């Protein structure tokens, strides 16, 4: 019975079929649809009901152009019908404290984690809501390339930072769903285990084959080669100083 | 047409109906179900395909008891049929670099953000998958009360930290869905706006009425009072030092 429940479940099918969409039809995403997506985002869990995030929708073409440049020249940031910036937001809670004369100290790493997680949970609900309505999208971590410029552009007060952006629209391509790590590599029982080398090697080769096919031979990296290169390069060493300048993650 | 699409959409209904479940039937959550939930978690977006998270399932009753105590005496952490710990995991990527002799420097705040967000996106998919199968659950941020003890218990290597736990099981109560902030407080257009005071005051009073009704008058706080008190107290000042000891969020 369990197996049937699982097989017939459309929500599970949706959750397992996510792919990043970077080419969109010109069809506008109606305001009603965006509102629904944001309401779904608000439905996500939130630490202690703090709701420590904000979502900013950007339509102005000049702003979009700047955002695209500052995110590492990702042109779909300019051209996607909808672009949302998900911010971790402790400013609203600071205001709540002020209202009641409660003591408040900015800068705790813990509060930074709470707000970052709240933004991510809300965003994932938004992505799923969008996909359930036939839209597609992609997260844009690239906005952390220039968080200071983007904070100025969006007039973010202290204690608010842009965690990532999200392009949304009706898909104009249909990429494959990428095969994730073997479940044994991410799922552990009782204690943490280092991934099994043989399973990882086999996964590496499947990802290499996928890239070769997808890029007609231009990209030939295994998973460990690809992510190893990325994590070695994508360090954004400015983030610590930027966050501290916004009174975040200091202590 | 849009309106109909939205109204008939079961995924949206699910996303908007989340409530934290803390009382569970004794019914076991079958292994197949957990596997399905983890696969759905793996389907979430992940920064640059890094998949920088791990999920640890804890069944051992002694471990559960310790986890419950260390999370601030939350008894359902011990008694829930299933308990998952979602970890941000950069260790696996460090191994990937080692395999190919790629340069790797631990400790970047940016990598810490990437892994924390990856864990949160996966977890939110897990929660939705669970709810779609008739389960309920609650996030346990309280595991950050004692991250060092929990890291030892779960044998977490450097560059892995427990972001939050998640209790899962079949619900044995049916709490109300809490009304979220007015959409205008979290959703902004073009630039960040401070919430409208009147709307916030009205929301404050609706939440106060909700608490009074739910607790038969014991809790009488407005939203700003409730979250102001929480954020003022829930600073977990040990987090910065703990993370640095795990070679995370240092620079």
Tab-separated table of C-alpha atoms in Angstrom:
chain	number	residue	atom	x	y	z
A	1	UNK	CA	0.000	0.000	0.000
A	2	UNK	CA	2.804	2.348	0.887
A	3	UNK	CA	4.431	1.711	-2.456
A	4	UNK	CA	1.244	2.584	-4.313
A	5	UNK	CA	0.734	5.755	-2.259
A	6	UNK	CA	4.243	6.785	-3.187
A	7	UNK	CA	3.967	5.925	-6.859
A	8	UNK	CA	0.722	7.796	-7.387
A	9	UNK	CA	1.813	10.911	-5.525
A	10	UNK	CA	2.035	13.943	-7.831
A	11	UNK	CA	3.746	16.095	-5.210
A	12	UNK	CA	6.647	13.650	-5.020
A	13	UNK	CA	6.884	13.579	-8.810
A	14	UNK	CA	7.118	17.371	-8.792
A	15	UNK	CA	9.765	17.433	-6.048
A	16	UNK	CA	11.907	14.912	-7.890
A	17	UNK	CA	11.651	16.560	-11.301
A	18	UNK	CA	13.201	19.959	-10.568
A	19	UNK	CA	15.631	21.310	-13.139
A	20	UNK	CA	17.034	24.790	-13.473
A	21	UNK	CA	15.216	26.764	-16.164
A	22	UNK	CA	17.237	29.556	-17.776
A	23	UNK	CA	15.304	30.125	-21.019
A	24	UNK	CA	11.829	31.562	-20.720
A	25	UNK	CA	8.908	32.305	-23.021
A	26	UNK	CA	8.049	35.990	-23.213
A	27	UNK	CA	4.714	35.331	-21.495
A	28	UNK	CA	4.351	37.634	-18.514
A	29	UNK	CA	3.887	36.071	-15.092
A	30	UNK	CA	0.618	37.593	-13.863
A	31	UNK	CA	0.510	39.484	-10.568
A	32	UNK	CA	-1.966	36.956	-9.180
A	33	UNK	CA	0.505	34.177	-9.862
A	34	UNK	CA	3.353	36.019	-8.145
A	35	UNK	CA	1.141	36.766	-5.172
A	36	UNK	CA	0.223	33.086	-4.930
A	37	UNK	CA	3.873	32.083	-5.102
A	38	UNK	CA	4.764	34.531	-2.331
A	39	UNK	CA	1.880	33.299	-0.173
A	40	UNK	CA	3.145	29.755	-0.642
A	41	UNK	CA	6.617	30.954	0.391
A	42	UNK	CA	5.103	32.427	3.535
A	43	UNK	CA	3.562	29.046	4.320
A	44	UNK	CA	6.993	27.488	4.915
A	45	UNK	CA	8.295	26.709	8.371
A	46	UNK	CA	10.029	29.567	10.132
A	47	UNK	CA	12.216	29.427	13.219
A	48	UNK	CA	10.162	30.420	16.292
A	49	UNK	CA	7.639	32.109	13.956
A	50	UNK	CA	10.238	34.873	13.392
A	51	UNK	CA	9.599	35.055	9.611
A	52	UNK	CA	13.065	36.522	9.218
A	53	UNK	CA	13.150	37.052	5.454
A	54	UNK	CA	11.973	39.447	2.774
A	55	UNK	CA	11.310	38.947	-0.924
A	56	UNK	CA	11.922	41.749	-3.402
A	57	UNK	CA	10.542	41.630	-6.945
A	58	UNK	CA	12.519	43.604	-9.507
A	59	UNK	CA	10.955	44.652	-12.826
A	60	UNK	CA	12.755	47.883	-13.669
A	61	UNK	CA	14.844	47.049	-16.798
A	62	UNK	CA	17.847	49.147	-15.742
A	63	UNK	CA	17.984	47.509	-12.341
A	64	UNK	CA	17.656	44.107	-13.967
A	65	UNK	CA	20.529	44.872	-16.285
A	66	UNK	CA	22.723	45.832	-13.355
A	67	UNK	CA	21.681	42.768	-11.386
A	68	UNK	CA	22.535	40.563	-14.371
A	69	UNK	CA	25.987	42.138	-14.697
A	70	UNK	CA	26.700	42.017	-10.986
A	71	UNK	CA	25.658	38.347	-10.824
A	72	UNK	CA	28.411	37.319	-13.208
A	73	UNK	CA	26.788	38.318	-16.503
A	74	UNK	CA	23.900	35.925	-16.248
A	75	UNK	CA	21.706	37.303	-19.016
A	76	UNK	CA	18.552	35.510	-17.867
A	77	UNK	CA	18.634	37.660	-14.724
A	78	UNK	CA	17.847	40.583	-17.039
A	79	UNK	CA	15.455	38.758	-19.347
A	80	UNK	CA	13.416	36.444	-17.107
A	81	UNK	CA	9.780	37.566	-16.809
A	82	UNK	CA	10.112	37.631	-13.017
A	83	UNK	CA	13.108	38.093	-10.746
A	84	UNK	CA	12.873	37.767	-6.986
A	85	UNK	CA	15.605	38.497	-4.469
A	86	UNK	CA	15.322	36.493	-1.246
A	87	UNK	CA	16.823	38.355	1.682
A	88	UNK	CA	17.617	37.219	5.195
A	89	UNK	CA	15.940	39.936	7.274
A	90	UNK	CA	16.651	40.676	10.937
A	91	UNK	CA	15.801	44.366	10.569
A	92	UNK	CA	12.068	43.707	11.085
A	93	UNK	CA	12.837	41.913	14.367
A	94	UNK	CA	15.042	44.778	15.495
A	95	UNK	CA	12.042	47.075	14.907
A	96	UNK	CA	9.838	44.683	16.913
A	97	UNK	CA	12.248	44.937	19.840
A	98	UNK	CA	12.399	48.740	19.596
A	99	UNK	CA	8.618	48.914	19.680
A	100	UNK	CA	8.540	47.214	23.083
A	101	UNK	CA	11.798	48.495	24.536
A	102	UNK	CA	13.259	44.970	24.419
A	103	UNK	CA	17.028	44.595	24.514
A	104	UNK	CA	18.436	43.796	21.085
A	105	UNK	CA	21.976	43.090	20.024
A	106	UNK	CA	22.764	42.876	16.343
A	107	UNK	CA	25.483	40.681	14.916
A	108	UNK	CA	25.020	37.190	16.323
A	109	UNK	CA	26.023	34.360	13.991
A	110	UNK	CA	23.050	32.383	15.308
A	111	UNK	CA	20.580	35.078	14.192
A	112	UNK	CA	22.344	35.126	10.826
A	113	UNK	CA	21.791	31.372	10.494
A	114	UNK	CA	18.123	31.672	11.521
A	115	UNK	CA	17.435	34.341	8.908
A	116	UNK	CA	19.419	32.595	6.158
A	117	UNK	CA	17.538	29.342	6.767
A	118	UNK	CA	14.175	31.147	6.908
A	119	UNK	CA	14.885	32.746	3.519
A	120	UNK	CA	15.867	29.384	2.034
A	121	UNK	CA	12.793	27.534	3.326
A	122	UNK	CA	10.512	30.251	1.971
A	123	UNK	CA	12.324	30.213	-1.377
A	124	UNK	CA	12.026	26.476	-1.792
A	125	UNK	CA	8.289	26.714	-1.185
A	126	UNK	CA	8.181	29.495	-3.795
A	127	UNK	CA	10.035	27.357	-6.327
A	128	UNK	CA	7.711	24.396	-5.784
A	129	UNK	CA	4.629	26.605	-5.973
A	130	UNK	CA	5.903	28.096	-9.232
A	131	UNK	CA	6.613	24.669	-10.700
A	132	UNK	CA	3.183	23.427	-9.672
A	133	UNK	CA	1.735	26.255	-11.796
A	134	UNK	CA	3.765	25.315	-14.863
A	135	UNK	CA	6.544	27.837	-14.345
A	136	UNK	CA	10.215	27.060	-14.037
A	137	UNK	CA	13.124	28.877	-12.515
A	138	UNK	CA	16.664	28.974	-11.298
A	139	UNK	CA	18.317	30.155	-8.100
A	140	UNK	CA	20.922	32.877	-8.596
A	141	UNK	CA	23.663	32.559	-5.979
A	142	UNK	CA	25.649	34.926	-8.208
A	143	UNK	CA	24.035	37.921	-6.497
A	144	UNK	CA	26.550	37.258	-3.726
A	145	UNK	CA	29.264	38.313	-6.220
A	146	UNK	CA	28.436	41.951	-5.483
A	147	UNK	CA	26.269	42.018	-2.374
A	148	UNK	CA	27.291	45.592	-1.461
A	149	UNK	CA	26.212	47.073	-4.802
A	150	UNK	CA	22.997	45.060	-4.762
A	151	UNK	CA	22.246	46.130	-1.178
A	152	UNK	CA	22.541	49.760	-2.247
A	153	UNK	CA	20.415	49.228	-5.343
A	154	UNK	CA	17.629	47.564	-3.364
A	155	UNK	CA	18.055	49.958	-0.418
A	156	UNK	CA	18.575	47.151	2.072
A	157	UNK	CA	18.961	48.411	5.644
A	158	UNK	CA	21.486	46.963	8.073
A	159	UNK	CA	20.767	43.363	9.114
A	160	UNK	CA	19.278	42.484	5.733
A	161	UNK	CA	21.311	40.708	3.050
A	162	UNK	CA	20.478	39.173	-0.322
A	163	UNK	CA	20.923	35.403	0.033
A	164	UNK	CA	20.083	34.547	-3.582
A	165	UNK	CA	17.927	35.601	-6.472
A	166	UNK	CA	15.382	33.534	-8.362
A	167	UNK	CA	14.462	33.830	-12.043
A	168	UNK	CA	10.938	32.644	-12.829
A	169	UNK	CA	8.895	32.285	-15.995
A	170	UNK	CA	7.310	29.806	-18.370
A	171	UNK	CA	10.002	27.389	-19.583
A	172	UNK	CA	11.255	27.620	-23.142
A	173	UNK	CA	13.557	24.626	-22.869
A	174	UNK	CA	13.380	21.259	-21.173
A	175	UNK	CA	16.714	20.206	-19.690
A	176	UNK	CA	17.177	16.767	-18.142
A	177	UNK	CA	16.852	16.247	-14.431
A	178	UNK	CA	20.439	15.765	-13.226
A	179	UNK	CA	21.097	12.571	-11.352
A	180	UNK	CA	21.789	13.318	-7.700
A	181	UNK	CA	24.431	11.655	-5.518
A	182	UNK	CA	23.828	8.024	-4.530
A	183	UNK	CA	21.434	8.146	-1.591
A	184	UNK	CA	24.031	6.385	0.559
A	185	UNK	CA	26.364	9.368	0.144
A	186	UNK	CA	23.929	11.878	1.658
A	187	UNK	CA	21.799	9.678	3.929
A	188	UNK	CA	23.389	8.220	7.039
A	189	UNK	CA	22.033	6.128	9.890
A	190	UNK	CA	22.999	6.865	13.491
A	191	UNK	CA	26.381	8.438	12.660
A	192	UNK	CA	28.062	10.265	9.782
A	193	UNK	CA	29.787	8.047	7.241
A	194	UNK	CA	32.287	8.971	4.568
A	195	UNK	CA	30.871	8.039	1.135
A	196	UNK	CA	31.705	4.642	-0.302
A	197	UNK	CA	34.504	5.098	-2.841
A	198	UNK	CA	33.233	2.579	-5.370
A	199	UNK	CA	29.759	4.099	-5.405
A	200	UNK	CA	31.259	7.555	-5.749
A	201	UNK	CA	33.496	6.461	-8.607
A	202	UNK	CA	30.534	4.963	-10.440
A	203	UNK	CA	28.528	8.175	-9.874
A	204	UNK	CA	31.473	10.237	-11.106
A	205	UNK	CA	31.493	8.319	-14.362
A	206	UNK	CA	27.731	8.626	-14.854
A	207	UNK	CA	27.966	12.402	-14.409
A	208	UNK	CA	30.926	12.549	-16.793
A	209	UNK	CA	28.897	10.660	-19.407
A	210	UNK	CA	25.989	13.056	-18.831
A	211	UNK	CA	28.163	16.145	-19.355
A	212	UNK	CA	29.813	14.675	-22.443
A	213	UNK	CA	26.437	13.941	-23.991
A	214	UNK	CA	24.888	17.247	-22.983
A	215	UNK	CA	27.783	19.408	-24.190
A	216	UNK	CA	28.715	17.274	-27.185
A	217	UNK	CA	32.056	16.493	-25.616
A	218	UNK	CA	33.049	20.015	-24.517
A	219	UNK	CA	32.646	19.300	-20.820
A	220	UNK	CA	34.101	15.992	-19.718
A	221	UNK	CA	34.363	16.343	-15.965
A	222	UNK	CA	33.241	13.848	-13.366
A	223	UNK	CA	31.168	15.091	-10.415
A	224	UNK	CA	34.138	15.302	-8.056
A	225	UNK	CA	36.192	17.180	-10.677
A	226	UNK	CA	33.384	19.586	-11.446
A	227	UNK	CA	32.414	20.420	-7.849
A	228	UNK	CA	36.023	20.349	-6.666
A	229	UNK	CA	36.890	23.066	-9.185
A	230	UNK	CA	33.808	25.084	-8.250
A	231	UNK	CA	34.268	25.000	-4.496
A	232	UNK	CA	37.965	25.802	-4.910
A	233	UNK	CA	37.066	28.917	-6.941
A	234	UNK	CA	33.699	30.082	-5.615
A	235	UNK	CA	34.880	31.336	-2.285
A	236	UNK	CA	33.631	34.931	-2.554
A	237	UNK	CA	36.159	36.045	0.067
A	238	UNK	CA	34.396	39.426	0.393
A	239	UNK	CA	31.336	37.872	2.064
A	240	UNK	CA	32.643	37.955	5.628
A	241	UNK	CA	33.531	41.641	5.474
A	242	UNK	CA	30.340	42.512	3.624
A	243	UNK	CA	28.164	40.763	6.224
A	244	UNK	CA	29.990	42.444	9.073
A	245	UNK	CA	29.419	45.812	7.405
A	246	UNK	CA	25.682	44.989	7.522
A	247	UNK	CA	25.912	44.078	11.217
A	248	UNK	CA	25.518	40.372	10.476
A	249	UNK	CA	27.519	37.285	11.478
A	250	UNK	CA	29.935	39.245	13.674
A	251	UNK	CA	29.911	37.358	16.961
B	1	UNK	CA	-8.225	30.953	-15.951
B	2	UNK	CA	-5.237	31.698	-13.767
B	3	UNK	CA	-7.485	32.012	-10.755
B	4	UNK	CA	-9.002	28.576	-11.408
B	5	UNK	CA	-5.618	26.991	-11.908
B	6	UNK	CA	-4.565	28.408	-8.576
B	7	UNK	CA	-7.703	27.408	-6.714
B	8	UNK	CA	-7.648	23.819	-7.884
B	9	UNK	CA	-3.975	23.283	-7.195
B	10	UNK	CA	-3.387	20.687	-4.473
B	11	UNK	CA	0.330	21.474	-4.221
B	12	UNK	CA	-0.432	25.077	-3.277
B	13	UNK	CA	-2.956	23.896	-0.697
B	14	UNK	CA	-0.289	21.683	0.822
B	15	UNK	CA	2.337	24.454	0.858
B	16	UNK	CA	-0.051	26.855	2.577
B	17	UNK	CA	-1.299	24.400	5.185
B	18	UNK	CA	1.946	23.585	7.018
B	19	UNK	CA	1.797	23.477	10.787
B	20	UNK	CA	4.352	22.121	13.207
B	21	UNK	CA	3.392	18.646	14.434
B	22	UNK	CA	4.775	17.682	17.849
B	23	UNK	CA	2.458	14.814	18.830
B	24	UNK	CA	2.682	11.643	16.831
B	25	UNK	CA	0.852	8.337	16.599
B	26	UNK	CA	3.010	5.359	17.476
B	27	UNK	CA	2.797	4.108	13.898
B	28	UNK	CA	6.293	3.487	12.574
B	29	UNK	CA	7.397	5.388	9.485
B	30	UNK	CA	8.373	2.640	7.044
B	31	UNK	CA	11.860	2.557	5.533
B	32	UNK	CA	10.388	2.968	2.051
B	33	UNK	CA	8.708	6.161	3.159
B	34	UNK	CA	11.914	7.585	4.638
B	35	UNK	CA	13.812	6.679	1.510
B	36	UNK	CA	11.204	8.447	-0.598
B	37	UNK	CA	11.404	11.530	1.609
B	38	UNK	CA	15.198	11.605	1.311
B	39	UNK	CA	15.012	11.172	-2.471
B	40	UNK	CA	12.617	14.114	-2.608
B	41	UNK	CA	15.071	16.111	-0.488
B	42	UNK	CA	17.794	15.279	-2.999
B	43	UNK	CA	15.589	16.656	-5.770
B	44	UNK	CA	15.848	20.201	-4.401
B	45	UNK	CA	17.996	22.840	-6.040
B	46	UNK	CA	21.611	22.878	-4.958
B	47	UNK	CA	24.187	25.593	-5.521
B	48	UNK	CA	26.390	24.674	-8.534
B	49	UNK	CA	25.297	21.031	-8.114
B	50	UNK	CA	27.512	20.863	-4.999
B	51	UNK	CA	24.912	18.925	-2.932
B	52	UNK	CA	26.606	20.248	0.196
B	53	UNK	CA	24.459	18.606	2.867
B	54	UNK	CA	23.980	15.318	4.670
B	55	UNK	CA	20.956	13.829	6.412
B	56	UNK	CA	21.378	11.585	9.443
B	57	UNK	CA	18.523	9.432	10.746
B	58	UNK	CA	18.683	8.620	14.459
B	59	UNK	CA	16.743	5.672	15.900
B	60	UNK	CA	18.878	4.554	18.851
B	61	UNK	CA	16.775	5.396	21.957
B	62	UNK	CA	19.730	6.514	24.075
B	63	UNK	CA	20.950	8.867	21.389
B	64	UNK	CA	17.432	10.187	20.955
B	65	UNK	CA	17.179	10.847	24.677
B	66	UNK	CA	20.417	12.817	24.615
B	67	UNK	CA	19.354	14.749	21.531
B	68	UNK	CA	16.059	15.638	23.229
B	69	UNK	CA	17.855	16.907	26.332
B	70	UNK	CA	20.477	18.809	24.380
B	71	UNK	CA	17.794	20.465	22.242
B	72	UNK	CA	16.229	22.137	25.263
B	73	UNK	CA	14.250	19.201	26.653
B	74	UNK	CA	11.991	18.806	23.663
B	75	UNK	CA	10.471	15.433	24.458
B	76	UNK	CA	9.149	14.807	20.953
B	77	UNK	CA	12.762	14.648	19.761
B	78	UNK	CA	12.990	11.420	21.784
B	79	UNK	CA	9.533	10.097	20.998
B	80	UNK	CA	8.912	10.974	17.337
B	81	UNK	CA	8.888	7.883	15.099
B	82	UNK	CA	11.570	9.450	12.912
B	83	UNK	CA	14.245	12.027	13.643
B	84	UNK	CA	16.491	13.440	10.951
B	85	UNK	CA	19.440	15.772	11.435
B	86	UNK	CA	20.141	18.006	8.445
B	87	UNK	CA	23.807	18.933	8.247
B	88	UNK	CA	25.614	21.465	6.113
B	89	UNK	CA	28.421	19.370	4.630
B	90	UNK	CA	31.578	20.712	3.007
B	91	UNK	CA	33.639	17.669	4.004
B	92	UNK	CA	32.519	15.727	0.936
B	93	UNK	CA	33.701	18.560	-1.306
B	94	UNK	CA	37.026	18.687	0.478
B	95	UNK	CA	37.393	14.969	-0.330
B	96	UNK	CA	36.499	15.689	-3.970
B	97	UNK	CA	39.308	18.254	-4.136
B	98	UNK	CA	41.794	15.873	-2.503
B	99	UNK	CA	40.941	13.199	-5.049
B	100	UNK	CA	42.042	15.449	-7.895
B	101	UNK	CA	44.788	17.418	-6.173
B	102	UNK	CA	42.700	20.593	-6.412
B	103	UNK	CA	43.505	23.468	-4.038
B	104	UNK	CA	41.042	23.672	-1.183
B	105	UNK	CA	40.832	26.160	1.634
B	106	UNK	CA	38.406	25.493	4.451
B	107	UNK	CA	36.681	28.212	6.402
B	108	UNK	CA	35.117	30.624	3.923
B	109	UNK	CA	31.882	32.252	5.076
B	110	UNK	CA	30.602	31.932	1.506
B	111	UNK	CA	31.019	28.131	1.541
B	112	UNK	CA	29.276	28.087	4.912
B	113	UNK	CA	26.312	29.952	3.377
B	114	UNK	CA	26.212	27.626	0.361
B	115	UNK	CA	26.101	24.516	2.550
B	116	UNK	CA	23.590	25.970	5.021
B	117	UNK	CA	21.253	26.954	2.175
B	118	UNK	CA	21.670	23.562	0.475
B	119	UNK	CA	20.678	21.810	3.718
B	120	UNK	CA	17.635	24.059	4.113
B	121	UNK	CA	16.400	23.587	0.534
B	122	UNK	CA	16.721	19.807	0.869
B	123	UNK	CA	14.940	19.864	4.218
B	124	UNK	CA	12.013	21.862	2.931
B	125	UNK	CA	11.560	19.370	0.106
B	126	UNK	CA	11.682	16.598	2.722
B	127	UNK	CA	9.007	18.289	4.826
B	128	UNK	CA	6.709	18.755	1.841
B	129	UNK	CA	7.261	15.179	0.679
B	130	UNK	CA	6.437	13.941	4.178
B	131	UNK	CA	3.291	16.049	4.360
B	132	UNK	CA	2.195	14.848	0.932
B	133	UNK	CA	2.316	11.302	2.343
B	134	UNK	CA	0.153	12.160	5.346
B	135	UNK	CA	2.996	12.676	7.804
B	136	UNK	CA	3.666	15.803	9.804
B	137	UNK	CA	6.730	17.207	11.447
B	138	UNK	CA	8.594	20.016	13.079
B	139	UNK	CA	12.010	21.578	12.555
B	140	UNK	CA	14.246	21.472	15.625
B	141	UNK	CA	16.544	24.505	15.680
B	142	UNK	CA	17.204	23.567	19.307
B	143	UNK	CA	19.970	21.197	18.211
B	144	UNK	CA	22.074	24.339	17.887
B	145	UNK	CA	21.855	24.633	21.693
B	146	UNK	CA	24.614	22.043	21.982
B	147	UNK	CA	26.166	21.634	18.554
B	148	UNK	CA	29.502	20.440	19.945
B	149	UNK	CA	27.988	17.532	21.905
B	150	UNK	CA	25.750	16.612	18.978
B	151	UNK	CA	28.691	16.726	16.564
B	152	UNK	CA	30.558	14.248	18.768
B	153	UNK	CA	27.509	12.002	19.139
B	154	UNK	CA	26.940	11.856	15.371
B	155	UNK	CA	30.691	11.709	14.633
B	156	UNK	CA	30.591	14.739	12.370
B	157	UNK	CA	33.957	15.500	10.780
B	158	UNK	CA	35.288	19.042	10.393
B	159	UNK	CA	33.330	21.188	7.935
B	160	UNK	CA	30.037	19.489	8.788
B	161	UNK	CA	27.570	21.041	11.244
B	162	UNK	CA	24.019	20.200	12.284
B	163	UNK	CA	21.785	23.021	10.990
B	164	UNK	CA	18.542	21.670	12.444
B	165	UNK	CA	16.724	18.459	13.243
B	166	UNK	CA	13.342	17.317	11.978
B	167	UNK	CA	10.807	15.169	13.824
B	168	UNK	CA	8.501	13.204	11.541
B	169	UNK	CA	5.569	10.883	12.086
B	170	UNK	CA	1.837	10.496	11.621
B	171	UNK	CA	0.089	13.441	13.343
B	172	UNK	CA	-1.803	12.862	16.561
B	173	UNK	CA	-3.052	16.425	16.854
B	174	UNK	CA	-4.255	19.041	14.415
B	175	UNK	CA	-3.075	22.539	15.344
B	176	UNK	CA	-4.266	25.583	13.410
B	177	UNK	CA	-2.205	27.037	10.614
B	178	UNK	CA	-0.737	30.245	12.086
B	179	UNK	CA	-1.501	33.386	10.155
B	180	UNK	CA	1.663	34.717	8.543
B	181	UNK	CA	2.731	38.361	8.314
B	182	UNK	CA	0.738	40.590	5.945
B	183	UNK	CA	2.133	39.948	2.491
B	184	UNK	CA	3.095	43.633	2.219
B	185	UNK	CA	5.504	43.189	5.135
B	186	UNK	CA	7.571	40.493	3.442
B	187	UNK	CA	7.015	41.236	-0.257
B	188	UNK	CA	8.533	44.376	-1.707
B	189	UNK	CA	8.647	45.805	-5.224
B	190	UNK	CA	11.863	47.307	-6.623
B	191	UNK	CA	13.297	48.338	-3.233
B	192	UNK	CA	13.076	47.299	0.415
B	193	UNK	CA	10.306	48.969	2.407
B	194	UNK	CA	9.833	49.119	6.136
B	195	UNK	CA	6.487	47.483	7.058
B	196	UNK	CA	3.420	49.694	7.315
B	197	UNK	CA	2.794	50.400	11.003
B	198	UNK	CA	-0.985	50.183	10.857
B	199	UNK	CA	-0.923	46.849	9.080
B	200	UNK	CA	1.622	45.562	11.570
B	201	UNK	CA	-0.431	46.745	14.525
B	202	UNK	CA	-3.502	44.987	13.167
B	203	UNK	CA	-1.487	41.798	12.618
B	204	UNK	CA	-0.085	42.091	16.138
B	205	UNK	CA	-3.593	42.104	17.560
B	206	UNK	CA	-4.742	39.161	15.438
B	207	UNK	CA	-1.788	37.100	16.681
B	208	UNK	CA	-2.475	38.183	20.274
B	209	UNK	CA	-6.097	37.022	19.903
B	210	UNK	CA	-4.848	33.720	18.432
B	211	UNK	CA	-2.478	33.093	21.358
B	212	UNK	CA	-5.122	34.022	23.935
B	213	UNK	CA	-7.586	31.590	22.391
B	214	UNK	CA	-5.054	28.819	21.888
B	215	UNK	CA	-3.574	29.011	25.404
B	216	UNK	CA	-6.824	29.903	27.188
B	217	UNK	CA	-5.382	33.266	28.141
B	218	UNK	CA	-1.964	32.109	29.375
B	219	UNK	CA	-0.062	33.643	26.467
B	220	UNK	CA	-1.222	37.138	25.547
B	221	UNK	CA	1.635	38.438	23.416
B	222	UNK	CA	1.356	40.189	20.090
B	223	UNK	CA	3.610	39.066	17.259
B	224	UNK	CA	6.178	41.817	17.808
B	225	UNK	CA	6.254	41.096	21.560
B	226	UNK	CA	6.610	37.368	21.030
B	227	UNK	CA	9.350	37.488	18.383
B	228	UNK	CA	11.093	40.438	20.024
B	229	UNK	CA	11.498	38.417	23.210
B	230	UNK	CA	12.653	35.366	21.278
B	231	UNK	CA	15.263	37.089	19.137
B	232	UNK	CA	16.554	38.976	22.178
B	233	UNK	CA	17.073	35.658	24.015
B	234	UNK	CA	17.831	33.092	21.316
B	235	UNK	CA	21.264	34.314	20.439
B	236	UNK	CA	23.197	31.091	21.061
B	237	UNK	CA	26.421	33.069	21.475
B	238	UNK	CA	28.477	29.856	21.308
B	239	UNK	CA	27.706	29.343	17.608
B	240	UNK	CA	30.511	31.488	16.232
B	241	UNK	CA	33.189	29.710	18.260
B	242	UNK	CA	31.660	26.304	17.615
B	243	UNK	CA	31.617	26.858	13.843
B	244	UNK	CA	35.194	28.087	13.845
B	245	UNK	CA	36.223	24.958	15.755
B	246	UNK	CA	34.708	22.959	12.871
B	247	UNK	CA	36.651	25.039	10.300
B	248	UNK	CA	33.489	26.831	9.172
B	249	UNK	CA	32.590	30.513	8.753
B	250	UNK	CA	36.095	31.712	9.686
B	251	UNK	CA	37.015	34.107	6.873
